[in-house]
mmCIF file of C-alpha atoms in Angstrom:
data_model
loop_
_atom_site.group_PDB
_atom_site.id
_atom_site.type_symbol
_atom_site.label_atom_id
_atom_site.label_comp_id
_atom_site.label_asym_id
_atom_site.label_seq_id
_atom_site.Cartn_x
_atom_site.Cartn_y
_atom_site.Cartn_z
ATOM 1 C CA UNK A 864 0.000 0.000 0.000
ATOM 2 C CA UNK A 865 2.594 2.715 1.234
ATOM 3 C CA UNK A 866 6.453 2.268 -0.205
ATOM 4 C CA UNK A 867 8.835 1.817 2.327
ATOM 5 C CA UNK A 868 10.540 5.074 2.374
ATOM 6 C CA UNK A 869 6.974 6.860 3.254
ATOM 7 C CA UNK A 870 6.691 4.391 6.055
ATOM 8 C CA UNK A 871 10.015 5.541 7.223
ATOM 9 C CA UNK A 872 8.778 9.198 6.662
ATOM 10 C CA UNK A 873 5.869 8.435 8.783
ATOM 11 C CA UNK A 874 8.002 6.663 11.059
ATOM 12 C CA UNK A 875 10.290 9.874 11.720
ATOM 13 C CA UNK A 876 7.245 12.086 11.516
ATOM 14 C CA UNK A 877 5.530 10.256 14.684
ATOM 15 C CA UNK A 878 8.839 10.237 16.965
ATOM 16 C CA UNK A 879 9.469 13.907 16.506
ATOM 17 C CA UNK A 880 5.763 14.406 17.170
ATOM 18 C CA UNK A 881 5.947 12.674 20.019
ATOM 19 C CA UNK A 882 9.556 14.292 21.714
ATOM 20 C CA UNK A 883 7.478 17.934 20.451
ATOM 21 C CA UNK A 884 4.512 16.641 22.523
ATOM 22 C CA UNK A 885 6.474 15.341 25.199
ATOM 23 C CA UNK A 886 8.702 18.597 25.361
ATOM 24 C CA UNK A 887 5.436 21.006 25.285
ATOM 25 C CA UNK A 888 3.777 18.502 28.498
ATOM 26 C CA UNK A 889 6.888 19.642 30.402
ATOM 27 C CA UNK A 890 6.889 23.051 30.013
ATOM 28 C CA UNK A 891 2.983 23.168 30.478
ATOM 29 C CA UNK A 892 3.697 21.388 33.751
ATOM 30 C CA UNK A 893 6.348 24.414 34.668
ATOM 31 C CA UNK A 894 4.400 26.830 33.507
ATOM 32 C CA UNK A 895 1.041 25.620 35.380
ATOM 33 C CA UNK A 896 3.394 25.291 38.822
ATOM 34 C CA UNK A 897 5.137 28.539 38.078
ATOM 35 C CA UNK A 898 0.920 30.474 37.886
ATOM 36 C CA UNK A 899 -0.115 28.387 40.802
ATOM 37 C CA UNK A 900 2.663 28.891 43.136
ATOM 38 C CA UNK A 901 0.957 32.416 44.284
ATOM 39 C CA UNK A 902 -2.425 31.064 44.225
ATOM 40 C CA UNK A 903 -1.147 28.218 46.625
ATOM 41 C CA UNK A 904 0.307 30.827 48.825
ATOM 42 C CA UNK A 905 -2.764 32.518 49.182
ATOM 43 C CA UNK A 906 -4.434 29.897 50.234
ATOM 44 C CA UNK A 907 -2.238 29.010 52.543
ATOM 45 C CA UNK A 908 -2.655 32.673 54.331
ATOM 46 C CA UNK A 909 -6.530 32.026 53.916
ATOM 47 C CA UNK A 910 -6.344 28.848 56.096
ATOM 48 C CA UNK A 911 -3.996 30.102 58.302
ATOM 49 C CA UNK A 912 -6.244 33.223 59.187
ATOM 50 C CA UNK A 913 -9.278 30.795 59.082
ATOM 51 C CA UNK A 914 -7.487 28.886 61.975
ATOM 52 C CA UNK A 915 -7.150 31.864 63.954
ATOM 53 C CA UNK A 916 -10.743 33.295 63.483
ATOM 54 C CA UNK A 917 -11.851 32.879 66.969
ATOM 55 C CA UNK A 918 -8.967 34.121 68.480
ATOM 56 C CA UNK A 919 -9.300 37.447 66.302
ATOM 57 C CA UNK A 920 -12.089 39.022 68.136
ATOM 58 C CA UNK A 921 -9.594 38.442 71.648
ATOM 59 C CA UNK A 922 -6.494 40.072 69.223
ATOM 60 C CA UNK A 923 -8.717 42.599 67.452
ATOM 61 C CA UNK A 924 -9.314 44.941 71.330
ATOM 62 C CA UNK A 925 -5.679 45.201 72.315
ATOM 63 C CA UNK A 926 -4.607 45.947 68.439
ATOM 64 C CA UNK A 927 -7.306 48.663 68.461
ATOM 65 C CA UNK A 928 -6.103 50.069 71.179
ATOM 66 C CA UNK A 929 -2.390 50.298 70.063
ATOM 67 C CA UNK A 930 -3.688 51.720 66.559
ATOM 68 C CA UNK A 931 -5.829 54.512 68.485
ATOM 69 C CA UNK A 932 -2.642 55.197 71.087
ATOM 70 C CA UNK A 933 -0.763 55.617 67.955
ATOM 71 C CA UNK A 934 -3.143 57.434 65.382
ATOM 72 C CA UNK A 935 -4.573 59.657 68.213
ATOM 73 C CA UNK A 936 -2.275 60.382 71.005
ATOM 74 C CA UNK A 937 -4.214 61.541 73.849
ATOM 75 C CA UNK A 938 -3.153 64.872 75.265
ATOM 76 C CA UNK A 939 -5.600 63.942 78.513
ATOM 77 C CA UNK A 940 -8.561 62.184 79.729
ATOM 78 C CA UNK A 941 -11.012 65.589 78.934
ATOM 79 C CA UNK A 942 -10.443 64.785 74.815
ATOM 80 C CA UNK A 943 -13.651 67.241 74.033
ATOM 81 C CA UNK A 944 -13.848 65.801 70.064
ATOM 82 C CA UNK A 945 -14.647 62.293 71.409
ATOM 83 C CA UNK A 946 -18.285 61.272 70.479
ATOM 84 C CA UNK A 947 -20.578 59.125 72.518
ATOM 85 C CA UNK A 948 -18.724 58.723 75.312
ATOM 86 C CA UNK A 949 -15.856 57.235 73.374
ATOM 87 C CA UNK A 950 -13.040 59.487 75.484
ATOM 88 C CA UNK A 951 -14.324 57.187 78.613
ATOM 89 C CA UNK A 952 -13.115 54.056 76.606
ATOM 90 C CA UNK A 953 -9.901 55.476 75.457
ATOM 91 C CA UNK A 954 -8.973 56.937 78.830
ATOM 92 C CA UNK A 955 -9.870 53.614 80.259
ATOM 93 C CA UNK A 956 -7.455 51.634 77.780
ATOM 94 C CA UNK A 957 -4.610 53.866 77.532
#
């Protein structure tokens, strides 16, 4: 049916195919790990914060605090441009 030398042809033909095919899985697999590795990260942070969920509420007071001491340095307990009885709370904490 085919002559020999288009056998070979075909021959050739399907082991370069197949080294191109094999080359382009490898690089698809470096390329895929190379996209994913910040994904992974992420997701990582996610369950790490997920793990600490109920202990945020316990963190979240004392970080407040520091923030406020920091953004709004109290001068002394009679802050006049505290609202609702917010300078009680921050003369309390500091």
């Amino acid at each position: 049916m085919y002559p020999q030398t288009d056998l070979n042809r075909l021959a050739a033909y399907k082991v370069s195919l197949r080294r191109d095919i094999g080359r382009r899985r490898v690089q698809c697999v470096a390329d895929t790990a190379r996209v994913m590795r910040p994904l992974v990260w992420a997701e990582r942070v996610r369950a790490f914060f997920r793990k600490l969920g109920p202990l945020a509420a316990i963190a979240t007071v004392p970080a407040l605090a520091l923030v406020m001491r920091v953004a709004f340095p109290a001068r002394s307990c009679s802050a006049r441009w505290c609202v609702g009885g917010l300078s009680s709370l921050t003369c309390s904490v500091f």
